[in-house]
XYZ file of C-alpha atoms in Angstrom:
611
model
C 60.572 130.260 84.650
C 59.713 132.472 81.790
C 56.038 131.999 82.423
C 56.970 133.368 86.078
C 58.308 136.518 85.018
C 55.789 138.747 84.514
C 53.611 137.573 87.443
C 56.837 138.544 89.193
C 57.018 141.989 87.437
C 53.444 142.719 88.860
C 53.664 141.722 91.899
C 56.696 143.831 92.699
C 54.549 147.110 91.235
C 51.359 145.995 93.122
C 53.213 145.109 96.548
C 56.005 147.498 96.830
C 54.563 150.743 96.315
C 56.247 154.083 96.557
C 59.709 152.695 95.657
C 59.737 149.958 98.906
C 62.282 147.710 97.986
C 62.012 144.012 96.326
C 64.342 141.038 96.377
C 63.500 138.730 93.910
C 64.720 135.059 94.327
C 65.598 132.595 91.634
C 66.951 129.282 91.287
C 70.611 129.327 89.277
C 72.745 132.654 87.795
C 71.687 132.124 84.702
C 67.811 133.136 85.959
C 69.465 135.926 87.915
C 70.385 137.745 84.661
C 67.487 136.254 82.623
C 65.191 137.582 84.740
C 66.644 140.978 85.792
C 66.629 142.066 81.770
C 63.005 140.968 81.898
C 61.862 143.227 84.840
C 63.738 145.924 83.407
C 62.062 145.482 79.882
C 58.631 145.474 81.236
C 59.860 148.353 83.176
C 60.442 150.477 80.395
C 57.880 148.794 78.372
C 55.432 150.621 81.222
C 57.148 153.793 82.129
C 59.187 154.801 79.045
C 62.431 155.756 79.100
C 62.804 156.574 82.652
C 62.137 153.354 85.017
C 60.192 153.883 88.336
C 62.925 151.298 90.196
C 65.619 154.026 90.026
C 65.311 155.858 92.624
C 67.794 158.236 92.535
C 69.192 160.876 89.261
C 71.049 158.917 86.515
C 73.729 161.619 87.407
C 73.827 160.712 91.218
C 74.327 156.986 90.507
C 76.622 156.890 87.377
C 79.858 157.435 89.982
C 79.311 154.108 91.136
C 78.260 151.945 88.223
C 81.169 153.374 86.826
C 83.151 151.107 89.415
C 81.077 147.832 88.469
C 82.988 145.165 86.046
C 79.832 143.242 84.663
C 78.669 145.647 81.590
C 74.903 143.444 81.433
C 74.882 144.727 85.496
C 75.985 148.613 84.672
C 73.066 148.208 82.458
C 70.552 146.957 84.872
C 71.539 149.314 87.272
C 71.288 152.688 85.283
C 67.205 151.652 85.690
C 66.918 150.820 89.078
C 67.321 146.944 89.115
C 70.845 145.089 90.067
C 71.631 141.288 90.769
C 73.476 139.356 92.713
C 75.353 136.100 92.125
C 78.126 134.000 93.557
C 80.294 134.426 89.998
C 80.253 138.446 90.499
C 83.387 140.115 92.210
C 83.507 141.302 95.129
C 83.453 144.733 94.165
C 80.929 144.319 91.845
C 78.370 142.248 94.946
C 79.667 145.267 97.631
C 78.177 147.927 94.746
C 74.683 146.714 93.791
C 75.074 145.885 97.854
C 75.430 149.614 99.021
C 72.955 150.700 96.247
C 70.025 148.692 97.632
C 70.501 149.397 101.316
C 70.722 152.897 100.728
C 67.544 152.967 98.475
C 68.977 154.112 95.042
C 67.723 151.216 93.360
C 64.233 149.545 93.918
C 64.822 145.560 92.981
C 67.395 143.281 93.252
C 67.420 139.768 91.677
C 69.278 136.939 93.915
C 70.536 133.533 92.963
C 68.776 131.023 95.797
C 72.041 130.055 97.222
C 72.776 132.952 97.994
C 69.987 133.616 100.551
C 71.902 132.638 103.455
C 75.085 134.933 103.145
C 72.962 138.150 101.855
C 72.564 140.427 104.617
C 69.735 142.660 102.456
C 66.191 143.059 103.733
C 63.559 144.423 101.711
C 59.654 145.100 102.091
C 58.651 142.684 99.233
C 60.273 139.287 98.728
C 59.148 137.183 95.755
C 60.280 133.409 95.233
C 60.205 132.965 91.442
C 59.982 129.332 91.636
C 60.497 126.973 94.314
C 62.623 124.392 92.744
C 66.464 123.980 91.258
C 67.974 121.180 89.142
C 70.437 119.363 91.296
C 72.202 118.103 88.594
C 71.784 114.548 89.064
C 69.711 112.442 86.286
C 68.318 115.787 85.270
C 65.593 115.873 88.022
C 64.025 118.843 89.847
C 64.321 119.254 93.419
C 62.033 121.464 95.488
C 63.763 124.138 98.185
C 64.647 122.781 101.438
C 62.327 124.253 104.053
C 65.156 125.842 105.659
C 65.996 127.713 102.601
C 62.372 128.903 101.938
C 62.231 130.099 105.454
C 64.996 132.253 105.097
C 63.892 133.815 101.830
C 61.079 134.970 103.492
C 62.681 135.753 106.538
C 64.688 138.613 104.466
C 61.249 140.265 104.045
C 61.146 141.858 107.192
C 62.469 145.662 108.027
C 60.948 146.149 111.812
C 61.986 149.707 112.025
C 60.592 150.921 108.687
C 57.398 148.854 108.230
C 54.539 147.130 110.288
C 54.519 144.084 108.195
C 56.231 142.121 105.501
C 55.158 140.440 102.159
C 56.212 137.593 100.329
C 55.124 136.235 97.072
C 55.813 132.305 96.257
C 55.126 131.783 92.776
C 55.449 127.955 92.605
C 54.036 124.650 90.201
C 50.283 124.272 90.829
C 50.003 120.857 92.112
C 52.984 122.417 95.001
C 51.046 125.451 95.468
C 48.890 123.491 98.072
C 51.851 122.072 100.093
C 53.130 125.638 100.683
C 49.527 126.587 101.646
C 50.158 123.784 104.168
C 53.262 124.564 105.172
C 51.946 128.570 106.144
C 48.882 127.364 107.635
C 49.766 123.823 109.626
C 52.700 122.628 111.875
C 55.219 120.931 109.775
C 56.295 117.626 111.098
C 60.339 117.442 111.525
C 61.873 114.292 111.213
C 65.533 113.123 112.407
C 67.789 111.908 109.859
C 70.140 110.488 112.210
C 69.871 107.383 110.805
C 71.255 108.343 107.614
C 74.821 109.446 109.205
C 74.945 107.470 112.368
C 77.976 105.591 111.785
C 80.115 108.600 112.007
C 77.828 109.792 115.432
C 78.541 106.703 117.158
C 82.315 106.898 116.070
C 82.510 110.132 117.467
C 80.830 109.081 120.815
C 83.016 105.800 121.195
C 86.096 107.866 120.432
C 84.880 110.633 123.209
C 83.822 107.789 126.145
C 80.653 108.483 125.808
C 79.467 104.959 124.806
C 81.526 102.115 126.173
C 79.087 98.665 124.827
C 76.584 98.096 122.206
C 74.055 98.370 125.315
C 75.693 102.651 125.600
C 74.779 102.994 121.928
C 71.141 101.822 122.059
C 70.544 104.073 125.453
C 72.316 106.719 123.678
C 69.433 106.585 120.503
C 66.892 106.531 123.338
C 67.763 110.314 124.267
C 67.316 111.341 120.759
C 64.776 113.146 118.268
C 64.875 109.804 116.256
C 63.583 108.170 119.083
C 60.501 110.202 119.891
C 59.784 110.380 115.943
C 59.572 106.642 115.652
C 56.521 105.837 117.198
C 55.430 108.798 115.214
C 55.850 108.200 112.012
C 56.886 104.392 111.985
C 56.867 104.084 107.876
C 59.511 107.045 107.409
C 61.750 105.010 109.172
C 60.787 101.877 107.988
C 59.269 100.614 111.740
C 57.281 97.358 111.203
C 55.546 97.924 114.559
C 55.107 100.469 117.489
C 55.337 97.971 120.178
C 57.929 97.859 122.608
C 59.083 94.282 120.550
C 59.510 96.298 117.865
C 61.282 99.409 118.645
C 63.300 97.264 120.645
C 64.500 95.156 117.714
C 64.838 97.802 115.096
C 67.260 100.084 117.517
C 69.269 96.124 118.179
C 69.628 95.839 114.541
C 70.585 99.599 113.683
C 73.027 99.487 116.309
C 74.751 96.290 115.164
C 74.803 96.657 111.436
C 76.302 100.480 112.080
C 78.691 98.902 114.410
C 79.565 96.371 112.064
C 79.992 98.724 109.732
C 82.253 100.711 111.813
C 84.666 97.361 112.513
C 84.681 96.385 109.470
C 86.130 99.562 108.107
C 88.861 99.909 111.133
C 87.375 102.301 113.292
C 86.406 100.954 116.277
C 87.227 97.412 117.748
C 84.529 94.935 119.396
C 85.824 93.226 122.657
C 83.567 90.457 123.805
C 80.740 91.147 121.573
C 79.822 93.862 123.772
C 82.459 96.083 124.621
C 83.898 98.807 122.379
C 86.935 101.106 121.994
C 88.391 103.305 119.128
C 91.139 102.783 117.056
C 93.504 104.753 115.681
C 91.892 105.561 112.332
C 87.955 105.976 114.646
C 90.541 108.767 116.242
C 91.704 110.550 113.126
C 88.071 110.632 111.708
C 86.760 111.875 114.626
C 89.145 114.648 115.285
C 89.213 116.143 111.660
C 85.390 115.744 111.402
C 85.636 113.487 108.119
C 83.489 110.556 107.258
C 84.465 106.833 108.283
C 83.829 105.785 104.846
C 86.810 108.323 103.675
C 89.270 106.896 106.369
C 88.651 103.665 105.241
C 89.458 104.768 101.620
C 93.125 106.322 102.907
C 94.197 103.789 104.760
C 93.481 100.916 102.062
C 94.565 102.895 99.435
C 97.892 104.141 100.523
C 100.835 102.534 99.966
C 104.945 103.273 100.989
C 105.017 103.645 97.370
C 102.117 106.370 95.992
C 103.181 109.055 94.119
C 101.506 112.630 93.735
C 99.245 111.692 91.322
C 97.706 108.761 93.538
C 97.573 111.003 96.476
C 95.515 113.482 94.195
C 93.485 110.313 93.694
C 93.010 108.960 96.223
C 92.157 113.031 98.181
C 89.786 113.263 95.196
C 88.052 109.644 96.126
C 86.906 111.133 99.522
C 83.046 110.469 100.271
C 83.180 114.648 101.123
C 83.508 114.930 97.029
C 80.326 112.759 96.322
C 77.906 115.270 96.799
C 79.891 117.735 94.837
C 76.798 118.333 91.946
C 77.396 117.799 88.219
C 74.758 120.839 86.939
C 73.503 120.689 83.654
C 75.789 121.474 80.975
C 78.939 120.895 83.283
C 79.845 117.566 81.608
C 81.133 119.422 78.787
C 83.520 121.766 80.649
C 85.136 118.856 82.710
C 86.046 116.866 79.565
C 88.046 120.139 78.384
C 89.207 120.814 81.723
C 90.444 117.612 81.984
C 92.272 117.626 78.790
C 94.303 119.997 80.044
C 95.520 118.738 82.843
C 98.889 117.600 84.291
C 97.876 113.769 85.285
C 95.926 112.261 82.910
C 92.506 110.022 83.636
C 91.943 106.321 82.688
C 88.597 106.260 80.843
C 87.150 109.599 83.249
C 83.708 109.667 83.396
C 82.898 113.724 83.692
C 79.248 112.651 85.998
C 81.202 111.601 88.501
C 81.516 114.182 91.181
C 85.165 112.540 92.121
C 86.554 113.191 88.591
C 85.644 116.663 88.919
C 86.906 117.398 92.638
C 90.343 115.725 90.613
C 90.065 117.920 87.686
C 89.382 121.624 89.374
C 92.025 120.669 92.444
C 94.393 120.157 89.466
C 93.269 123.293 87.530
C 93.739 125.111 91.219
C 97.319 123.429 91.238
C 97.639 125.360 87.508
C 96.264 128.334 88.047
C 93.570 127.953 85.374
C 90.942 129.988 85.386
C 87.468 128.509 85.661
C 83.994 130.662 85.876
C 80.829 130.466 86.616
C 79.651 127.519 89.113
C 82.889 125.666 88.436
C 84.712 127.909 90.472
C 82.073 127.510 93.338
C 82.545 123.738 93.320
C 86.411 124.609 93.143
C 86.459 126.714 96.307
C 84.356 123.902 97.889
C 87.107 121.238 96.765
C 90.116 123.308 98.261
C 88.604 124.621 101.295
C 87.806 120.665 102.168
C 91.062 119.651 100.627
C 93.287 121.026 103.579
C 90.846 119.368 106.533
C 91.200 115.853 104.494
C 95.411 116.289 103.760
C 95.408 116.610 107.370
C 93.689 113.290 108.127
C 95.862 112.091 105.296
C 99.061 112.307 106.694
C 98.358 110.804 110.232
C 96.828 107.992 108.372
C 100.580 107.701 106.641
C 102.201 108.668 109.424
C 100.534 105.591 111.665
C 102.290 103.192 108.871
C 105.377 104.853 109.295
C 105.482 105.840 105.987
C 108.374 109.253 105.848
C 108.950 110.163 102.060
C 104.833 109.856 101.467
C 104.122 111.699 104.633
C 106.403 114.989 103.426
C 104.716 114.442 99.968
C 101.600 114.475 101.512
C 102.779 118.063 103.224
C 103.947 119.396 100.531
C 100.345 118.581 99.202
C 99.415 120.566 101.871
C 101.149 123.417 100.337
C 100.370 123.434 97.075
C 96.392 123.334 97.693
C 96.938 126.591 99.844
C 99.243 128.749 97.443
C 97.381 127.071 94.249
C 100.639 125.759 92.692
C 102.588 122.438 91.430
C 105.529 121.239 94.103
C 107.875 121.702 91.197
C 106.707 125.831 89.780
C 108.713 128.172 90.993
C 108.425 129.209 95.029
C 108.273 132.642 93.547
C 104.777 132.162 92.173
C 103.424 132.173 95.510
C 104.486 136.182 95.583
C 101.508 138.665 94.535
C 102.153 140.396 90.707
C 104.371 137.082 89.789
C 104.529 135.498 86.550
C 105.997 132.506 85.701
C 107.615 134.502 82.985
C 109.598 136.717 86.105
C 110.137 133.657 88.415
C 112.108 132.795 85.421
C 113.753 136.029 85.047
C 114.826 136.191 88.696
C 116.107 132.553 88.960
C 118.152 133.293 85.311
C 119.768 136.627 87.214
C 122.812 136.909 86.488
C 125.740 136.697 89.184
C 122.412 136.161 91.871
C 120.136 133.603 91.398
C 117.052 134.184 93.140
C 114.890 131.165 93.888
C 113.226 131.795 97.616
C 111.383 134.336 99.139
C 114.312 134.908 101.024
C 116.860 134.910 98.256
C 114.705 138.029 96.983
C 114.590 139.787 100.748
C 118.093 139.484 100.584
C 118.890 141.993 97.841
C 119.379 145.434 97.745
C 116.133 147.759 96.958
C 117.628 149.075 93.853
C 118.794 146.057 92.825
C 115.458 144.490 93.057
C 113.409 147.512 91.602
C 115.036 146.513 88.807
C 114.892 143.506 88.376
C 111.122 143.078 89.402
C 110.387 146.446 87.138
C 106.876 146.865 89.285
C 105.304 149.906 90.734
C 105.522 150.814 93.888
C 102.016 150.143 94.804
C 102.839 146.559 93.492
C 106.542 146.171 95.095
C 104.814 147.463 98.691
C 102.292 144.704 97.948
C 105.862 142.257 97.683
C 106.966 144.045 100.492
C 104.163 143.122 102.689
C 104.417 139.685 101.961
C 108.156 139.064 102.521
C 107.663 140.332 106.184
C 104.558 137.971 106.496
C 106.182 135.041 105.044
C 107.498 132.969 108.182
C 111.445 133.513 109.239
C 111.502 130.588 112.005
C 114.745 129.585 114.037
C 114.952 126.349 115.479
C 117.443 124.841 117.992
C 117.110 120.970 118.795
C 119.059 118.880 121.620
C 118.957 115.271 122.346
C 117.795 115.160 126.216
C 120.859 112.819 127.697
C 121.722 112.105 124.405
C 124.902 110.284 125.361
C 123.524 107.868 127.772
C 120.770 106.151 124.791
C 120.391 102.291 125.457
C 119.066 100.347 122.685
C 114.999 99.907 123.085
C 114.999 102.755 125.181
C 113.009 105.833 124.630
C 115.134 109.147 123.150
C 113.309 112.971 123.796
C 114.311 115.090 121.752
C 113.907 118.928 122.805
C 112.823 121.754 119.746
C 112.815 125.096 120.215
C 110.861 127.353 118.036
C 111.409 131.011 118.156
C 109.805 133.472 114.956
C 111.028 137.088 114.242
C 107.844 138.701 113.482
C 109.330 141.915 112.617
C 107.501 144.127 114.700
C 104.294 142.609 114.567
C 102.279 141.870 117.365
C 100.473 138.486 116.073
C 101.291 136.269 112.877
C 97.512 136.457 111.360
C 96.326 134.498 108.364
C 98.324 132.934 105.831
C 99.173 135.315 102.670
C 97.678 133.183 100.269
C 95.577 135.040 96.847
C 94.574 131.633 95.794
C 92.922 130.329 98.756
C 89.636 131.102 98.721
C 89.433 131.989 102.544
C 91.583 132.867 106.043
C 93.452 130.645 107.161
C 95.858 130.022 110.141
C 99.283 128.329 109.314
C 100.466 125.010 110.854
C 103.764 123.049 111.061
C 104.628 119.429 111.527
C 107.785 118.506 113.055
C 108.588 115.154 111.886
C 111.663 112.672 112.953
C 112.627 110.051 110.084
C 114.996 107.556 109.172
C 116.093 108.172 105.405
C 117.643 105.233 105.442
C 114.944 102.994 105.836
C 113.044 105.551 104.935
C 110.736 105.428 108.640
C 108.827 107.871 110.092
C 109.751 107.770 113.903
C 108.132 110.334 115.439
C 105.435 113.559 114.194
C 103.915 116.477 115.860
C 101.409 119.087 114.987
C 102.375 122.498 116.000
C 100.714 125.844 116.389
C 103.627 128.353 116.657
C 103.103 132.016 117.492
C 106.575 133.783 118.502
C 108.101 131.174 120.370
C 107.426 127.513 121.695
C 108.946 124.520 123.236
C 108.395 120.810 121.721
C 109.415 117.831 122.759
C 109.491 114.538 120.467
C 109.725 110.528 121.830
C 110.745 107.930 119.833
C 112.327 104.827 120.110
C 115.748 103.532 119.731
C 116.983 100.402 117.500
C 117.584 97.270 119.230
C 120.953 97.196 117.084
C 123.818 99.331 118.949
C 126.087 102.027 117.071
C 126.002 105.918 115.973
C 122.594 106.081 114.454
C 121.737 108.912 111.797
C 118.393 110.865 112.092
C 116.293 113.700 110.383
C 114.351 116.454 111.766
C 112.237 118.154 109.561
C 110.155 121.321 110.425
C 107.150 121.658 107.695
C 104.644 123.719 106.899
C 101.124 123.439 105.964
C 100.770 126.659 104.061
C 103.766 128.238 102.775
C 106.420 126.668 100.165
C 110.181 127.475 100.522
C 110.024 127.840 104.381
C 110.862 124.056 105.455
C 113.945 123.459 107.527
C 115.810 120.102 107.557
C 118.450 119.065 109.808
C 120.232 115.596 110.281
C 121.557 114.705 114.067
C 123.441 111.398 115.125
C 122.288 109.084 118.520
C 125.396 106.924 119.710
C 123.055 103.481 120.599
C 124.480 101.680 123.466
C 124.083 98.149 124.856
C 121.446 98.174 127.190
C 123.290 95.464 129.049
C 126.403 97.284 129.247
C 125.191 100.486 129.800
C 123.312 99.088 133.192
C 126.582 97.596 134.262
C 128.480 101.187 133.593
C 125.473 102.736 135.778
C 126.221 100.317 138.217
C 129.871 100.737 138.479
C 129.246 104.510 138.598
C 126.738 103.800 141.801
């Protein structure tokens, strides 16, 4: 890479003349900087004190670097060059953003990942380097095509220039596979293969295939198909006859079916025949791999605690190809130190001790930088889909206390806190050192969200000793936060025979305070938008039984009704209704309701007196 840099430096004064601009494309954030202080050095090195990238008067542009964070990139800037990386703020990425587009600054250095979510285009686009350590066994890997097509796909401004250029500056021995790759047709192969288990799970689960003999005409229609007689040896094809293709789609079919079975997802009638099961269902509707279902359902028990649910969440196959970069192994051992659950003998390459580590660190609120907090945001925003899948695995074994835990899991990975901090926290400006100051109030404790609605505005000024900028911020909140009524009725709830089937009837009405629509949930430490969901959930605490569950989507008002069964044994029975949310902590409503059981043989003969 440092060999790279001043071929780089040229290229951009050779190619983009007359102050065209130049994106310049590296492989990790610690290049981006690295590099940007080079071009600027040779910069200067060539043109004195006054660099030929900035575009604009030191006076014109000073307004705005005034506004950037990152003192290395208020540097940079002040001579025409900025960067861009996934660890800057977002004020900091919409600055050196505006400054290129308008054409105050000349170059901009870009991290690699970041080529697919950077709308800038420029005249010039140099690739400094065309591979990136993966972070596995310390190896190199090269740029997916994709990725190197879109690089040079950003050098390309039809309404300001006839043409484009793009400068690769690669490894010699790869230098003639790009040449290849501009001049030739690049053969594109399927990699169905690789994730076919969770295709044909899908399928089965939709109709679509029915029998073993559905699965191998469903291949047929496929780009695998056509690429086989191809390119036999990618796929590992002894032959191209018809014998052959014949035999390897028979034994694909049946080992990924077997595979499938054996992990609970679908069930094989008759050798031939298949339909889904319930856990084929759940991984097919929240899009999650069959090996990861597999894991939750063999790993749950009536019995887990918080710390095996963050376990066995962390154990998903979606973790595995969370990358361990160079250097990270370090960091994980200290982030792991401080953590609330410990780790039995954690080894810090494994990509499921980390997803463990940075969902507790979310749960904590500890700050971690850099690419850390990349592979955190990746961990959360996956954590919600998978809690999801989670609790109707738990909820299919009946399983009510874990189920709620699993809910309140729900909740914490959304507002980024521990089920036993302070409901307080989830309130923008909080501290825990205020959530204690408002719960230690005296003559009014205040421990909710609505506890603190509740009070009067000088009262809480007070208390909360904010600004108003930051108590309007509070302000917005509260009215966001969700103020739900809910009526229930037991549908001929007198007239229950044992074994019979009871409805129960939930209404849902919201007081949205004015507002037209609820929008995204109010959460600062989720790291995108996010629509709220409920469960509504009937349980026996007794026997501590989940009896019936529902997901709900509730805007300002909605009906719901919930079956379930009653006991064989007659009598007043006492049930639970509980009303929880996927998102927000303090707004869960519980209510207990009693079913008188009767006879079923003497309630027929009451019918039939009454007829």
């Amino acid at each position: 890479m440092q060999a790279m840099t001043k071929p780089t430096y040229i290229a951009i004064v050779q190619h983009a003349k007359n102050g065209k601009p130049a994106l310049v494309f590296v492989p990790t954030r610690k290049h981006v900087r690295l590099t940007a202080v080079d071009i600027m050095t040779y910069s200067r090195a060539d043109s004195g004190e006054k660099s030929p990238f900035l575009l604009r008067s030191l006076e014109d542009i000073e307004p705005f670097v005034d506004k950037i964070h990152d003192e290395m990139l208020k540097a940079l800037l002040r001579h025409g060059v900025g960067y861009l990386h996934e660890g800057l703020c977002n004020l900091d990425q919409e600055v050196v953003t505006q400054l290129f587009e308008t054409g105050w600054i000349q170059v901009c250095v870009i991290c690699s990942s970041m080529c697919w979510s950077v709308p800038l285009l420029a005249h010039l686009v140099v690739v400094m380097g065309t591979q990136y350590s993966d972070g596995r066994e310390n190896a190199h890997t090269d740029y997916p095509v994709t990725d190197l097509m879109q690089m040079m796909g950003h050098a390309s401004r039809p309404l300001l220039d006839n043409f484009g250029k793009c400068v690769i500056i690669c490894h010699a021995p790869r230098k003639e596979y790009y040449k290849k790759f501009l001049y030739e047709s690049l053969p594109v192969e399927s990699h169905l293969h690789h994730f076919l288990h969770d295709n044909i799970n899908a399928e089965i689960v939709a109709g679509i295939i029915e029998n073993k003999q559905d699965a191998v005409d469903y291949i047929t229609w496929t780009l695998m198909y056509r690429r086989l007689t191809q390119n036999p040896n990618y796929y590992n094809l002894q032959g191209i006859s018809h014998r052959h293709l014949s035999d390897y789609l028979s034994e694909l079919v049946e080992n990924t079916l077997s595979d499938l079975e054996a992990s609970k997802c679908i069930v094989i009638a008759n050798d031939m025949d298949l339909s889904p099961s319930n856990l084929g269902m759940i991984a097919s509707y929240y899009c999650i791999s069959y090996t990861t279902i597999e894991r939750f359902s063999s790993s749950l028990t009536a019995k887990t605690k918080i710390k095996g649910l963050l376990e066995i969440l962390a154990s998903a196959s979606e973790y595995a190809l969370l990358p361990i970069r160079p250097g990270e192994e370090e960091l994980i051992r200290r982030l792991i130190n401080h953590q609330r659950f410990s780790f039995e003998n954690p080894k810090c390459t494994d990509p499921h001790v980390k997803a463990n580590s940075l969902l507790q660190a979310h749960f904590s609120r500890q700050s971690v930088g850099g690419n850390l907090a990349l592979g955190q945001r990746e961990v959360v925003i996956s954590a919600s889909r998978l809690i999801q899948a989670m609790v109707d695995v738990i909820s299919s074994n009946g399983w009510l206390s874990l189920a709620l835990l699993a809910m309140e899991l729900s909740q914490m990975v959304t507002q980024g806190l521990w089920e036993r901090d302070s409901m307080l926290l989830q309130l923008p400006h909080f501290t825990k050192e205020l959530a204690k100051r408002c719960q230690e109030n005296p003559g009014n404790k205040i421990e909710t969200v609505f506890d603190l609605v509740e009070m009067e505005d000088e009262e809480r000024r007070e208390l909360l000793q904010m600004s108003d900028s930051q108590l309007l911020d509070i302000a917005c909140f509260c009215n966001r936060f969700p103020n739900i009524d809910m009526a229930y009725e037991v549908v001929d709830g007198e007239n229950v025979a044992a074994g019979e089937s009871i409805t129960l009837q939930v209404t849902l009405e919201r007081d949205l305070d004015g507002r037209t629509e609820v929008g995204p949930v109010d959460a600062l430490r989720y790291p995108k938008a996010k629509e709220e969901g409920w469960w509504l959930v009937v349980g026996d605490t007794r026997s501590d039984h989940l009896l019936a569950i529902k997901r709900v989507s509730l805007q300002r008002k909605s009906k719901v009704k919930l079956d379930f069964t009653a006991p064989r044994d007659t009598g007043k029975k006492l049930y639970t209704l509980y009303f929880m949310c996927d998102s927000y902590m303090g707004c869960d409503q519980e209510y207990s309701f009693t079913v008188d059981v009767k006879d079923a043989a003497a309630f027929d003969e009451d019918e039939a007196a009454i007829c």
